[in-house]
Amino acid sequence: MSGRKSARLRRGKRGGESSGGTIELDITSLLDATVIILIFLVQTFNSSGVISSLHSGIVPPFSDSKVINHPGVNVEVSSDQIWVEDKLVVDDKTKMKTDHDGRRISSLFDELDQKRQTVQLVEKSSPEAKKFTGAINLIVDKSIKYSHLKQILFTCAEAGYKTYQLVVRGASN
Amino acid sequence: MMEAPSGKKAAHKQIRLNLTPIMDFLMVVIFYFLWVSNPHVFKEIFSDVPITSDEEPKTTTPPLALTLKIENKNISLFSGVPEKLIKSFPKQSDGNFPLEELHSQVLQIKKNNPKEKQIILNPESDISYEEIVKIMDSIRMRRNTDDTILDDGQSVEILFNDIIFGNIQS
């Protein structure tokens, strides 16, 4: 191959020019759009990643708190039902069993107690295991009355969860 | 008679797509999504379980023991042991609590007690969770429009964010 021909080929490859039927794309505007999409994704990305979705019927109240949510056992409370980490523990509030003079919700206590014991068991078995923090994320519907919230707070405390993290809706910035 | 273009000539013809209009449209769509997307993200308010202890307090200064009793038609702010009423905030004619007034009162207390962060909430049974969160918002943080509070030369941003529900065992 002559030197002139090989130089022409190199130039063609480097510059993206056609050597017969090749399509040259102007990707400047595409890159502009990609940058905007990236900024959008970065802005809407929840770095804590603790709570991504809620069960239907739960609308947390709005708050001006700026503290992002931290890891903990997620307890979701709607007007009728209660979930612990997506497991339904109370299906109908009017039929739920309570003890301690109606202050403690039995099924919620059993589930939380079991979770605590599991974490503490793992904690003992391995020094690198995640420690039990006693933190609980309470994702409560805004219409709930304090009488019901009080039952939940008391049950969590009885099960060994001493730090309540009340999950609310806040502004992104 | 015209000749059909030869394959050789067609192969050499460059096709250049004009992507500018579609990219412009895409940018408009992205801004639309940004506008309509729900900007709310999940945040947190911390609260600790109330702990009762028989131990003697370590400090000799009497505790502030700021307590907020939330009733259906009235909020009462107490302080000290035994508790002494500081001020009552009855519901306004529009059905809302005067939270700005409560905030100003709490701000004044914070100015006199810049190291205190704890407040005890005692809501009544039929108060909604949303109402409680609104009240908590009015007492937790200093706002940009508030007077500056200094503690050892440092600006204090937190009013009373160590919130304890005092009546969960009752």
Short mmCIF file of C-alpha atoms in Angstrom, two decimals:
data_model
loop_
_atom_site.label_atom_id
_atom_site.label_comp_id
_atom_site.label_asym_id
_atom_site.label_seq_id
_atom_site.Cartn_x
_atom_site.Cartn_y
_atom_site.Cartn_z
CA MET A 1 0.00 0.00 0.00
CA SER A 2 1.37 3.36 -0.91
CA GLY A 3 1.98 5.98 1.78
CA ARG A 4 -0.52 8.42 0.29
CA LYS A 5 -3.32 5.83 0.17
CA SER A 6 -2.79 4.65 3.74
CA ALA A 7 -2.74 8.25 4.99
CA ARG A 8 -6.06 8.88 3.26
CA LEU A 9 -7.59 5.78 4.88
CA ARG A 10 -6.39 6.83 8.33
CA ARG A 11 -7.81 10.30 7.82
CA GLY A 12 -11.14 8.80 6.73
CA LYS A 13 -11.42 6.59 9.82
CA ARG A 14 -10.40 9.33 12.22
CA GLY A 15 -12.69 11.98 10.83
CA GLY A 16 -15.71 9.72 10.40
CA GLU A 17 -15.89 10.60 6.75
CA SER A 18 -17.51 8.29 4.33
CA SER A 19 -15.56 6.10 2.11
CA GLY A 20 -18.74 5.25 0.22
CA GLY A 21 -22.28 5.30 1.76
CA THR A 22 -21.27 5.95 5.39
CA ILE A 23 -23.70 8.17 7.35
CA GLU A 24 -22.20 11.00 9.30
CA LEU A 25 -24.24 11.94 12.37
CA ASP A 26 -24.07 15.25 14.13
CA ILE A 27 -24.36 14.22 17.75
CA THR A 28 -23.86 17.63 19.36
CA SER A 29 -27.54 18.15 20.12
CA LEU A 30 -27.84 14.55 21.28
CA LEU A 31 -25.08 15.15 23.79
CA ASP A 32 -26.85 18.31 24.97
CA ALA A 33 -30.00 16.32 25.63
CA THR A 34 -28.03 13.56 27.35
CA VAL A 35 -26.46 16.07 29.73
CA ILE A 36 -29.90 17.42 30.65
CA ILE A 37 -31.21 13.89 31.23
CA LEU A 38 -28.22 13.15 33.46
CA ILE A 39 -28.84 16.28 35.51
CA PHE A 40 -32.50 15.29 35.85
CA LEU A 41 -31.61 11.79 36.98
CA VAL A 42 -29.04 13.04 39.47
CA GLN A 43 -31.54 15.49 40.90
CA THR A 44 -34.32 12.95 41.31
CA PHE A 45 -32.07 10.18 42.59
CA ASN A 46 -32.66 9.31 46.20
CA SER A 47 -29.20 8.53 47.52
CA SER A 48 -30.50 7.00 50.73
CA GLY A 49 -32.67 4.58 48.78
CA VAL A 50 -34.53 3.58 51.90
CA ILE A 51 -38.08 4.23 50.80
CA SER A 52 -38.95 4.05 47.15
CA SER A 53 -42.66 3.31 47.09
CA LEU A 54 -45.61 3.24 49.43
CA HIS A 55 -48.66 1.06 49.71
CA SER A 56 -51.88 2.54 48.43
CA GLY A 57 -53.87 4.56 50.92
CA ILE A 58 -50.81 6.05 52.57
CA VAL A 59 -50.14 9.74 52.09
CA PRO A 60 -47.50 10.97 54.54
CA PRO A 61 -47.95 14.56 55.72
CA PHE A 62 -45.91 17.35 54.21
CA SER A 63 -43.12 18.81 56.30
CA ASP A 64 -40.29 21.30 55.88
CA SER A 65 -37.80 18.83 57.36
CA LYS A 66 -34.57 18.59 55.38
CA VAL A 67 -33.26 15.38 56.90
CA ILE A 68 -33.15 12.56 54.35
CA ASN A 69 -34.51 9.25 55.49
CA HIS A 70 -32.18 6.76 57.11
CA PRO A 71 -32.21 2.96 57.18
CA GLY A 72 -34.51 1.27 59.63
CA VAL A 73 -37.36 -1.21 59.75
CA ASN A 74 -40.16 0.20 57.62
CA VAL A 75 -43.60 0.22 59.18
CA GLU A 76 -46.36 1.53 56.94
CA VAL A 77 -49.68 2.54 58.42
CA SER A 78 -52.83 3.29 56.44
CA SER A 79 -56.23 4.05 57.92
CA ASP A 80 -57.03 0.30 58.13
CA GLN A 81 -53.85 -1.69 57.60
CA ILE A 82 -50.29 -2.00 58.86
CA TRP A 83 -47.31 -3.44 57.01
CA VAL A 84 -43.87 -4.31 58.32
CA GLU A 85 -41.36 -4.41 55.45
CA ASP A 86 -44.17 -5.14 52.96
CA LYS A 87 -45.63 -7.91 55.11
CA LEU A 88 -49.23 -7.25 56.07
CA VAL A 89 -49.57 -7.62 59.83
CA VAL A 90 -52.90 -5.86 60.38
CA ASP A 91 -55.53 -6.30 57.71
CA ASP A 92 -58.43 -4.61 59.45
CA LYS A 93 -57.91 -2.09 62.22
CA THR A 94 -61.31 -2.76 63.75
CA LYS A 95 -60.46 -6.46 64.18
CA MET A 96 -56.82 -6.19 65.29
CA LYS A 97 -55.86 -7.85 68.57
CA THR A 98 -54.33 -5.72 71.29
CA ASP A 99 -52.88 -6.37 74.73
CA HIS A 100 -51.49 -4.26 77.60
CA ASP A 101 -54.92 -2.65 78.07
CA GLY A 102 -55.31 -1.94 74.37
CA ARG A 103 -52.01 -0.09 74.13
CA ARG A 104 -50.03 -2.75 72.24
CA ILE A 105 -50.89 -4.23 68.84
CA SER A 106 -50.13 -7.95 69.17
CA SER A 107 -49.40 -8.88 65.55
CA LEU A 108 -47.22 -5.79 65.04
CA PHE A 109 -45.29 -6.53 68.21
CA ASP A 110 -44.70 -10.17 67.20
CA GLU A 111 -43.36 -9.20 63.79
CA LEU A 112 -41.10 -6.43 65.10
CA ASP A 113 -39.85 -8.60 67.94
CA GLN A 114 -39.01 -11.37 65.51
CA LYS A 115 -37.13 -8.94 63.26
CA ARG A 116 -35.13 -7.58 66.19
CA GLN A 117 -34.21 -11.07 67.36
CA THR A 118 -33.10 -12.06 63.87
CA VAL A 119 -30.86 -9.01 63.51
CA GLN A 120 -29.40 -9.51 66.98
CA LEU A 121 -28.75 -13.19 66.26
CA VAL A 122 -26.89 -12.33 63.06
CA GLU A 123 -25.04 -9.59 64.92
CA LYS A 124 -23.74 -12.15 67.43
CA SER A 125 -22.75 -14.66 64.77
CA SER A 126 -20.60 -12.30 62.76
CA PRO A 127 -18.62 -9.26 63.85
CA GLU A 128 -19.11 -7.70 60.42
CA ALA A 129 -22.88 -8.06 60.49
CA LYS A 130 -25.11 -5.04 60.55
CA LYS A 131 -25.74 -3.85 64.09
CA PHE A 132 -29.21 -3.48 65.51
CA THR A 133 -29.81 0.25 65.71
CA GLY A 134 -33.32 0.26 67.10
CA ALA A 135 -34.36 2.71 64.39
CA ILE A 136 -37.79 2.39 62.88
CA ASN A 137 -39.20 4.25 59.88
CA LEU A 138 -42.82 5.12 60.54
CA ILE A 139 -44.60 5.86 57.29
CA VAL A 140 -47.99 6.93 58.52
CA ASP A 141 -50.96 8.28 56.61
CA LYS A 142 -51.68 11.90 57.47
CA SER A 143 -55.30 11.21 58.44
CA ILE A 144 -54.39 8.82 61.26
CA LYS A 145 -55.48 9.96 64.71
CA TYR A 146 -53.00 10.17 67.54
CA SER A 147 -54.82 7.42 69.48
CA HIS A 148 -53.78 4.91 66.79
CA LEU A 149 -50.34 6.42 66.35
CA LYS A 150 -49.81 6.14 70.09
CA GLN A 151 -50.55 2.40 69.93
CA ILE A 152 -47.95 2.02 67.17
CA LEU A 153 -45.33 4.07 69.03
CA PHE A 154 -45.91 2.07 72.20
CA THR A 155 -45.72 -1.27 70.33
CA CYS A 156 -42.44 -0.26 68.65
CA ALA A 157 -40.96 0.79 71.97
CA GLU A 158 -42.01 -2.49 73.57
CA ALA A 159 -40.36 -4.42 70.72
CA GLY A 160 -37.05 -2.64 71.38
CA TYR A 161 -37.15 0.10 68.76
CA LYS A 162 -36.17 3.27 70.57
CA THR A 163 -35.67 5.74 67.72
CA TYR A 164 -38.70 6.76 65.74
CA GLN A 165 -38.04 8.16 62.30
CA LEU A 166 -41.28 9.79 61.20
CA VAL A 167 -41.24 9.71 57.42
CA VAL A 168 -42.77 12.81 55.83
CA ARG A 169 -42.93 14.35 52.40
CA GLY A 170 -40.51 17.18 51.89
CA ALA A 171 -39.33 19.42 49.13
CA SER A 172 -36.49 18.08 47.00
CA ASN A 173 -34.16 20.92 47.95
CA MET B 1 -34.33 9.99 -22.18
CA MET B 2 -32.84 10.31 -18.72
CA GLU B 3 -30.52 7.71 -17.33
CA ALA B 4 -31.06 6.09 -13.99
CA PRO B 5 -28.28 6.98 -11.54
CA SER B 6 -25.67 4.33 -11.41
CA GLY B 7 -25.12 2.31 -8.21
CA LYS B 8 -21.66 3.71 -7.94
CA LYS B 9 -22.94 7.30 -7.83
CA ALA B 10 -25.70 6.47 -5.28
CA ALA B 11 -23.21 4.75 -3.01
CA HIS B 12 -21.06 7.82 -2.96
CA LYS B 13 -23.98 10.12 -2.03
CA GLN B 14 -23.73 11.06 1.67
CA ILE B 15 -26.88 10.90 3.77
CA ARG B 16 -26.86 13.53 6.50
CA LEU B 17 -29.69 13.37 8.99
CA ASN B 18 -30.78 16.66 10.47
CA LEU B 19 -31.40 15.80 14.11
CA THR B 20 -31.68 19.36 15.35
CA PRO B 21 -35.53 19.62 15.27
CA ILE B 22 -36.02 16.30 17.05
CA MET B 23 -33.42 17.24 19.66
CA ASP B 24 -35.14 20.57 20.21
CA PHE B 25 -38.40 18.72 20.70
CA LEU B 26 -36.71 16.28 23.07
CA MET B 27 -35.43 19.14 25.18
CA VAL B 28 -38.92 20.59 25.43
CA VAL B 29 -40.23 17.17 26.51
CA ILE B 30 -37.52 16.88 29.16
CA PHE B 31 -38.37 20.29 30.60
CA TYR B 32 -42.02 19.27 30.61
CA PHE B 33 -41.19 16.11 32.59
CA LEU B 34 -39.09 18.15 34.99
CA TRP B 35 -42.00 20.52 35.49
CA VAL B 36 -44.69 17.90 36.08
CA SER B 37 -42.55 15.45 38.04
CA ASN B 38 -43.31 15.20 41.73
CA PRO B 39 -40.52 17.10 43.47
CA HIS B 40 -41.42 15.68 46.88
CA VAL B 41 -39.00 13.27 48.40
CA PHE B 42 -39.15 11.46 51.66
CA LYS B 43 -37.66 13.21 54.66
CA GLU B 44 -37.61 12.41 58.35
CA ILE B 45 -38.39 13.84 61.73
CA PHE B 46 -36.66 12.12 64.62
CA SER B 47 -38.25 11.29 67.91
CA ASP B 48 -37.00 9.21 70.82
CA VAL B 49 -38.83 6.95 73.17
CA PRO B 50 -39.44 8.66 76.54
CA ILE B 51 -37.26 7.16 79.25
CA THR B 52 -38.14 7.42 82.90
CA SER B 53 -35.33 7.25 85.41
CA ASP B 54 -35.06 7.43 89.18
CA GLU B 55 -31.51 8.79 89.00
CA GLU B 56 -30.78 12.23 90.31
CA PRO B 57 -30.10 14.79 87.57
CA LYS B 58 -26.38 15.47 86.99
CA THR B 59 -26.76 19.22 86.72
CA THR B 60 -27.98 21.45 89.50
CA THR B 61 -29.77 23.87 87.16
CA PRO B 62 -33.50 23.16 87.01
CA PRO B 63 -34.58 21.56 83.70
CA LEU B 64 -36.51 23.65 81.20
CA ALA B 65 -38.92 20.72 80.65
CA LEU B 66 -40.71 22.44 77.81
CA THR B 67 -44.02 20.67 77.25
CA LEU B 68 -46.65 21.20 74.59
CA LYS B 69 -50.12 19.95 75.37
CA ILE B 70 -52.13 19.69 72.15
CA GLU B 71 -55.87 19.64 72.61
CA ASN B 72 -58.58 19.73 70.00
CA LYS B 73 -59.15 23.48 70.31
CA ASN B 74 -56.10 24.68 72.16
CA ILE B 75 -52.33 24.31 72.45
CA SER B 76 -50.78 25.00 75.84
CA LEU B 77 -47.09 25.57 76.39
CA PHE B 78 -45.72 24.60 79.78
CA SER B 79 -42.30 24.75 81.36
CA GLY B 80 -40.54 23.58 84.51
CA VAL B 81 -41.14 20.93 87.14
CA PRO B 82 -43.89 21.12 88.33
CA GLU B 83 -45.14 22.43 85.04
CA LYS B 84 -46.14 26.06 84.78
CA LEU B 85 -48.24 27.44 81.93
CA ILE B 86 -46.34 29.87 79.72
CA LYS B 87 -49.01 30.59 77.12
CA SER B 88 -52.10 29.13 75.49
CA PHE B 89 -52.78 29.20 71.75
CA PRO B 90 -56.48 28.66 71.03
CA LYS B 91 -57.60 27.72 67.51
CA GLN B 92 -58.38 30.66 65.26
CA SER B 93 -61.72 31.33 63.61
CA ASP B 94 -60.46 29.62 60.41
CA GLY B 95 -59.97 26.37 62.34
CA ASN B 96 -56.17 26.49 62.37
CA PHE B 97 -53.82 26.84 65.29
CA PRO B 98 -51.82 30.10 65.43
CA LEU B 99 -48.56 28.35 64.58
CA GLU B 100 -46.69 31.57 63.78
CA GLU B 101 -47.48 32.84 67.26
CA LEU B 102 -46.33 29.53 68.72
CA HIS B 103 -43.12 29.73 66.69
CA SER B 104 -42.40 33.26 67.95
CA GLN B 105 -42.96 32.17 71.55
CA VAL B 106 -40.69 29.14 71.16
CA LEU B 107 -38.05 31.34 69.49
CA GLN B 108 -38.14 33.66 72.49
CA ILE B 109 -37.67 30.70 74.86
CA LYS B 110 -34.77 29.44 72.75
CA LYS B 111 -33.07 32.85 72.97
CA ASN B 112 -33.07 32.53 76.75
CA ASN B 113 -32.10 28.83 76.68
CA PRO B 114 -29.86 28.37 73.63
CA LYS B 115 -28.53 24.97 74.73
CA GLU B 116 -31.93 23.37 75.22
CA LYS B 117 -33.24 21.19 72.40
CA GLN B 118 -35.81 18.95 74.01
CA ILE B 119 -39.56 19.37 73.95
CA ILE B 120 -42.26 16.99 75.11
CA LEU B 121 -45.46 16.66 73.09
CA ASN B 122 -48.66 15.48 74.72
CA PRO B 123 -51.32 15.39 72.00
CA GLU B 124 -54.89 14.35 72.68
CA SER B 125 -56.23 11.17 71.10
CA ASP B 126 -58.29 12.75 68.34
CA ILE B 127 -55.59 15.04 66.96
CA SER B 128 -54.60 14.04 63.43
CA TYR B 129 -51.04 13.09 62.55
CA GLU B 130 -50.93 15.86 59.93
CA GLU B 131 -51.77 18.46 62.57
CA ILE B 132 -49.04 17.12 64.86
CA VAL B 133 -46.44 17.32 62.07
CA LYS B 134 -47.43 20.95 61.36
CA ILE B 135 -46.97 21.80 65.02
CA MET B 136 -43.61 20.00 65.08
CA ASP B 137 -42.50 22.01 62.04
CA SER B 138 -43.27 25.26 63.83
CA ILE B 139 -41.08 24.43 66.82
CA ARG B 140 -38.15 22.53 65.34
CA MET B 141 -36.09 25.00 63.34
CA ARG B 142 -35.22 28.67 63.15
CA ARG B 143 -36.37 30.32 59.94
CA ASN B 144 -34.37 32.68 57.75
CA THR B 145 -36.65 35.56 58.68
CA ASP B 146 -36.18 35.01 62.43
CA ASP B 147 -33.75 36.90 64.62
CA THR B 148 -30.31 35.37 64.95
CA ILE B 149 -29.73 33.33 68.08
CA LEU B 150 -26.16 33.02 69.28
CA ASP B 151 -24.72 30.36 71.53
CA ASP B 152 -21.01 30.80 72.39
CA GLY B 153 -20.66 33.00 69.31
CA GLN B 154 -22.18 30.37 67.04
CA SER B 155 -25.47 30.88 65.23
CA VAL B 156 -28.16 28.48 66.41
CA GLU B 157 -30.38 27.01 63.70
CA ILE B 158 -32.14 24.35 65.73
CA LEU B 159 -34.89 25.38 68.12
CA PHE B 160 -36.38 22.27 69.72
CA ASN B 161 -35.93 19.25 67.47
CA ASP B 162 -35.43 16.65 70.18
CA ILE B 163 -39.11 15.75 70.24
CA ILE B 164 -40.50 13.22 72.65
CA PHE B 165 -44.06 11.95 72.78
CA GLY B 166 -44.62 12.03 76.49
CA ASN B 167 -47.90 10.17 76.72
CA ILE B 168 -47.41 7.01 74.68
CA GLN B 169 -47.61 4.84 77.77
CA SER B 170 -50.87 6.29 79.03
#
